[in-house]
Coordinates of N, CA, C and O in Angstrom, one line a residue:
M1311 N -137.3 -30.8 15.9 CA -136.2 -31.3 15.1 C -135.6 -30.3 14.1 O -134.5 -30.5 13.9
N1312 N -136.1 -29.3 14.2 CA -135.2 -28.1 13.5 C -133.9 -27.8 14.0 O -132.9 -27.0 13.6
Y1313 N -134.1 -28.0 15.5 CA -132.6 -27.5 16.2 C -131.9 -28.4 16.5 O -130.8 -28.2 17.4
Y1314 N -131.9 -29.8 16.3 CA -131.1 -30.8 16.5 C -129.5 -30.2 15.9 O -128.8 -30.5 16.4
A1315 N -129.2 -29.8 14.8 CA -128.1 -29.2 14.4 C -127.4 -28.3 15.3 O -126.4 -28.5 15.7
V1316 N -128.3 -27.5 15.8 CA -127.8 -26.4 16.8 C -127.5 -27.1 18.1 O -126.2 -26.8 18.9
F1317 N -128.2 -28.1 18.6 CA -128.0 -29.0 19.8 C -126.8 -29.7 19.6 O -126.0 -29.6 20.4
A1318 N -126.6 -30.2 18.4 CA -125.3 -31.1 18.0 C -124.1 -30.4 18.3 O -123.1 -30.7 18.7
K1319 N -124.3 -29.3 17.6 CA -122.9 -28.2 17.6 C -122.5 -27.7 19.0 O -121.4 -27.5 19.6
R1320 N -123.4 -27.9 20.1 CA -123.4 -27.5 21.4 C -123.6 -28.8 22.4 O -124.5 -28.7 23.2
S1321 N -123.2 -29.9 21.9 CA -123.4 -30.8 22.3 C -123.1 -31.3 24.1 O -123.7 -32.0 24.6
S1322 N -122.1 -30.5 24.4 CA -121.9 -30.6 25.7 C -123.0 -30.1 26.7 O -123.1 -30.3 27.6
N1323 N -123.8 -29.1 26.1 CA -124.8 -28.5 26.8 C -126.1 -29.3 26.7 O -126.9 -29.1 27.6
F1324 N -126.4 -30.0 25.6 CA -127.4 -30.5 25.3 C -127.3 -32.3 25.2 O -128.3 -33.0 24.7
K1325 N -126.3 -32.7 25.9 CA -125.9 -34.4 25.6 C -127.4 -35.1 26.2 O -127.6 -35.9 25.6
D1326 N -127.9 -34.5 27.4 CA -129.0 -35.3 28.1 C -130.3 -35.3 27.1 O -130.8 -36.3 26.7
L1327 N -130.4 -34.3 26.5 CA -131.7 -33.9 25.6 C -131.5 -35.0 24.2 O -132.3 -35.6 23.9
L1328 N -130.4 -35.0 23.8 CA -129.9 -35.7 22.5 C -130.0 -37.0 22.9 O -130.7 -37.8 22.0
T1329 N -129.6 -37.3 24.1 CA -129.7 -39.0 24.4 C -131.2 -39.2 24.5 O -131.4 -40.3 23.9
E1330 N -131.8 -38.5 25.3 CA -133.1 -38.8 25.2 C -134.2 -39.0 24.0 O -134.7 -39.9 23.9
E1331 N -133.8 -38.0 22.9 CA -134.4 -38.5 22.0 C -134.1 -39.3 20.9 O -134.5 -40.1 20.3
I1332 N -132.7 -39.7 21.3 CA -132.0 -41.0 20.5 C -132.7 -42.4 20.9 O -132.8 -43.3 20.4
L1333 N -132.7 -42.3 22.0 CA -133.1 -43.4 22.9 C -134.7 -43.9 23.0 O -135.1 -45.0 23.3
N1334 N -135.4 -42.8 22.7 CA -137.1 -42.8 23.2 C -137.4 -43.8 22.1 O -137.4 -43.8 21.0
N1335 N -138.2 -44.8 22.8 CA -138.6 -46.2 22.0 C -139.7 -45.6 20.9 O -139.7 -46.0 20.0
E1336 N -140.2 -44.7 21.1 CA -141.3 -44.1 20.4 C -140.7 -43.5 19.0 O -141.3 -43.8 17.8
N1337 N -139.7 -42.9 19.2 CA -138.9 -42.2 18.1 C -138.3 -43.4 17.6 O -137.9 -43.2 16.2
N1338 N -137.8 -44.5 18.0 CA -137.5 -45.6 17.2 C -138.4 -46.5 16.5 O -138.0 -47.0 15.6
I1339 N -139.5 -45.9 16.5 CA -140.7 -46.9 15.9 C -141.3 -45.9 14.8 O -141.7 -46.4 13.8
Q1340 N -141.4 -44.6 15.1 CA -142.0 -43.7 14.1 C -141.2 -43.3 13.0 O -140.0 -42.8 13.3
S1341 N -141.6 -43.6 11.9 CA -140.9 -43.2 10.7 C -141.5 -41.9 9.9 O -142.5 -41.5 10.0
I1342 N -140.3 -41.1 9.5 CA -140.7 -39.9 8.4 C -140.1 -40.1 7.4 O -138.9 -40.6 7.4
M1343 N -140.6 -39.4 6.2 CA -139.9 -39.6 5.0 C -139.4 -41.0 4.5 O -138.3 -41.0 4.3
G1344 N -140.4 -42.1 4.8 CA -140.1 -43.0 4.4 C -139.5 -44.0 5.4 O -140.2 -44.3 6.3
I1345 N -138.4 -44.5 5.2 CA -137.6 -45.4 6.0 C -136.9 -44.5 7.4 O -136.9 -45.2 8.1
I1346 N -136.5 -43.2 7.4 CA -136.2 -42.7 8.1 C -136.8 -42.5 9.5 O -138.0 -42.0 9.7
K1347 N -136.3 -42.8 10.7 CA -136.8 -43.0 12.1 C -136.5 -41.7 12.9 O -135.3 -40.7 12.5
V1348 N -137.7 -41.2 13.5 CA -137.3 -39.8 14.3 C -136.0 -39.7 15.0 O -135.3 -38.7 15.1
S1349 N -135.6 -41.2 15.5 CA -134.4 -41.1 16.6 C -133.2 -40.7 15.8 O -132.2 -40.8 16.3
W1350 N -133.0 -41.2 14.5 CA -132.0 -40.9 13.4 C -131.7 -39.5 13.3 O -130.3 -39.3 13.3
L1351 N -132.7 -38.7 13.4 CA -132.4 -37.2 13.1 C -131.3 -36.6 13.9 O -130.4 -35.8 13.6
P1352 N -131.6 -36.7 15.4 CA -130.4 -35.9 16.2 C -129.2 -36.7 16.0 O -128.2 -36.2 16.2
L1353 N -129.3 -38.3 15.9 CA -128.0 -38.9 15.5 C -127.0 -38.3 14.3 O -126.0 -37.9 14.2
I1354 N -128.2 -38.1 13.2 CA -127.2 -37.6 11.8 C -126.6 -36.3 12.3 O -125.6 -36.0 11.9
S1355 N -127.4 -35.5 13.0 CA -126.9 -33.9 13.3 C -125.6 -34.0 14.3 O -124.8 -33.3 13.9
I1356 N -125.6 -35.0 15.0 CA -124.3 -35.1 15.8 C -123.3 -35.7 15.1 O -122.2 -35.0 15.0
L1357 N -123.4 -36.5 14.3 CA -122.2 -37.3 13.3 C -121.7 -36.1 12.3 O -120.7 -35.8 12.0
C1358 N -122.8 -35.2 12.0 CA -122.3 -34.0 11.1 C -121.8 -32.9 11.7 O -120.8 -32.4 11.1
Y1359 N -122.4 -32.5 12.8 CA -121.9 -31.0 13.3 C -121.0 -31.2 14.5 O -120.8 -30.0 15.0
A1360 N -121.1 -32.1 15.5 CA -120.5 -32.1 16.7 C -119.1 -31.7 16.2 O -118.5 -32.5 15.5
K1361 N -118.3 -31.2 17.0 CA -117.2 -31.1 17.0 C -116.0 -32.0 17.5 O -115.0 -32.1 16.9
D1362 N -116.5 -32.5 18.5 CA -115.5 -33.3 19.5 C -115.5 -34.9 19.1 O -116.8 -35.4 18.9
E1363 N -114.6 -35.5 18.5 CA -114.7 -36.9 18.1 C -115.3 -37.9 19.2 O -116.0 -38.8 19.0
D1364 N -115.0 -37.7 20.3 CA -115.2 -38.5 21.4 C -116.8 -38.4 21.7 O -117.1 -39.5 22.0
T1365 N -117.3 -37.4 21.6 CA -118.8 -37.4 21.6 C -119.2 -38.2 20.6 O -120.5 -38.9 20.8
K1366 N -118.9 -37.9 19.3 CA -119.5 -38.8 18.3 C -119.5 -40.2 18.5 O -120.2 -41.1 18.6
K1367 N -118.2 -40.5 19.2 CA -117.9 -42.1 19.5 C -118.8 -42.7 20.5 O -119.3 -43.6 20.7
D1368 N -118.9 -41.8 21.7 CA -120.1 -41.9 22.6 C -121.2 -42.3 22.3 O -121.8 -43.2 22.5
F1369 N -121.9 -41.4 21.4 CA -123.3 -41.8 20.8 C -123.3 -43.0 19.9 O -124.1 -43.8 19.7
I1370 N -122.2 -43.4 18.9 CA -122.1 -44.5 18.4 C -122.1 -45.9 19.4 O -123.0 -46.7 19.1
N1371 N -121.3 -45.6 20.2 CA -121.6 -46.8 21.3 C -122.9 -46.9 22.0 O -123.1 -47.9 22.3
L1372 N -123.6 -45.8 22.3 CA -124.9 -45.9 22.8 C -125.8 -46.5 21.9 O -126.6 -47.3 22.6
I1373 N -125.9 -46.1 20.8 CA -127.1 -46.8 19.8 C -126.4 -48.3 19.7 O -127.4 -49.0 19.8
R1374 N -125.2 -48.6 19.7 CA -124.7 -50.0 19.7 C -125.4 -50.8 20.7 O -125.7 -52.1 20.7
E1375 N -125.4 -50.3 22.1 CA -125.8 -51.0 23.2 C -127.4 -51.2 23.2 O -127.7 -51.8 24.0
S1376 N -128.1 -49.9 22.7 CA -129.2 -49.7 23.1 C -130.3 -49.9 22.0 O -131.4 -50.1 22.3
W1377 N -130.1 -49.7 21.0 CA -130.9 -50.0 19.8 C -130.9 -51.4 19.4 O -130.1 -52.1 19.6
E1378 N -132.1 -52.0 18.7 CA -132.3 -53.3 18.2 C -131.5 -53.4 17.2 O -131.1 -52.2 16.3
D1379 N -131.0 -54.6 16.8 CA -130.3 -54.6 15.4 C -130.6 -54.3 14.2 O -130.0 -53.9 13.5
S1380 N -131.5 -54.4 14.2 CA -132.5 -54.3 12.9 C -132.4 -52.7 12.7 O -132.5 -52.2 11.6
N1381 N -132.8 -51.7 13.8 CA -132.6 -50.3 13.7 C -131.5 -50.0 13.3 O -131.0 -49.0 12.6
L1382 N -130.2 -50.6 14.1 CA -129.0 -50.3 13.8 C -128.7 -50.4 12.3 O -127.9 -49.6 11.8
K1383 N -129.1 -51.7 12.0 CA -128.7 -52.0 10.6 C -129.2 -51.1 9.6 O -128.7 -50.6 8.5
D1384 N -130.4 -50.8 9.7 CA -131.2 -49.7 8.8 C -130.4 -48.6 8.7 O -130.4 -47.8 7.8
F1385 N -130.3 -47.9 10.1 CA -129.4 -46.6 10.2 C -127.9 -46.7 9.4 O -128.0 -45.7 8.6
T1386 N -127.6 -48.0 9.5 CA -126.4 -48.1 9.0 C -126.2 -48.0 7.4 O -125.5 -47.3 6.8
N1387 N -127.1 -48.7 6.9 CA -127.4 -48.9 5.5 C -127.8 -47.3 4.8 O -127.6 -47.0 3.7
Y1388 N -128.7 -46.6 5.8 CA -129.2 -45.4 5.3 C -128.0 -44.4 5.0 O -127.7 -43.7 4.0
L1389 N -127.1 -44.6 5.8 CA -125.9 -43.7 6.0 C -124.9 -44.0 4.7 O -124.2 -43.1 4.1

């Protein structure tokens, strides 16, 4: 978890790893610090630290297609 920001800055090299962490069903269920899901942490890092806007859009489209509506809604409300 501590390295998500580093991975996000170099998202072209770590895109597969970040995608795996975001889509992992266990990470979408497990909560930390209250409402925050483990899968949200790499996505927040991508939105904050990725340099390429297309990369950010790709990950947003990925979660829209893959996450349950309730998880997406909770994430959007959190942001």
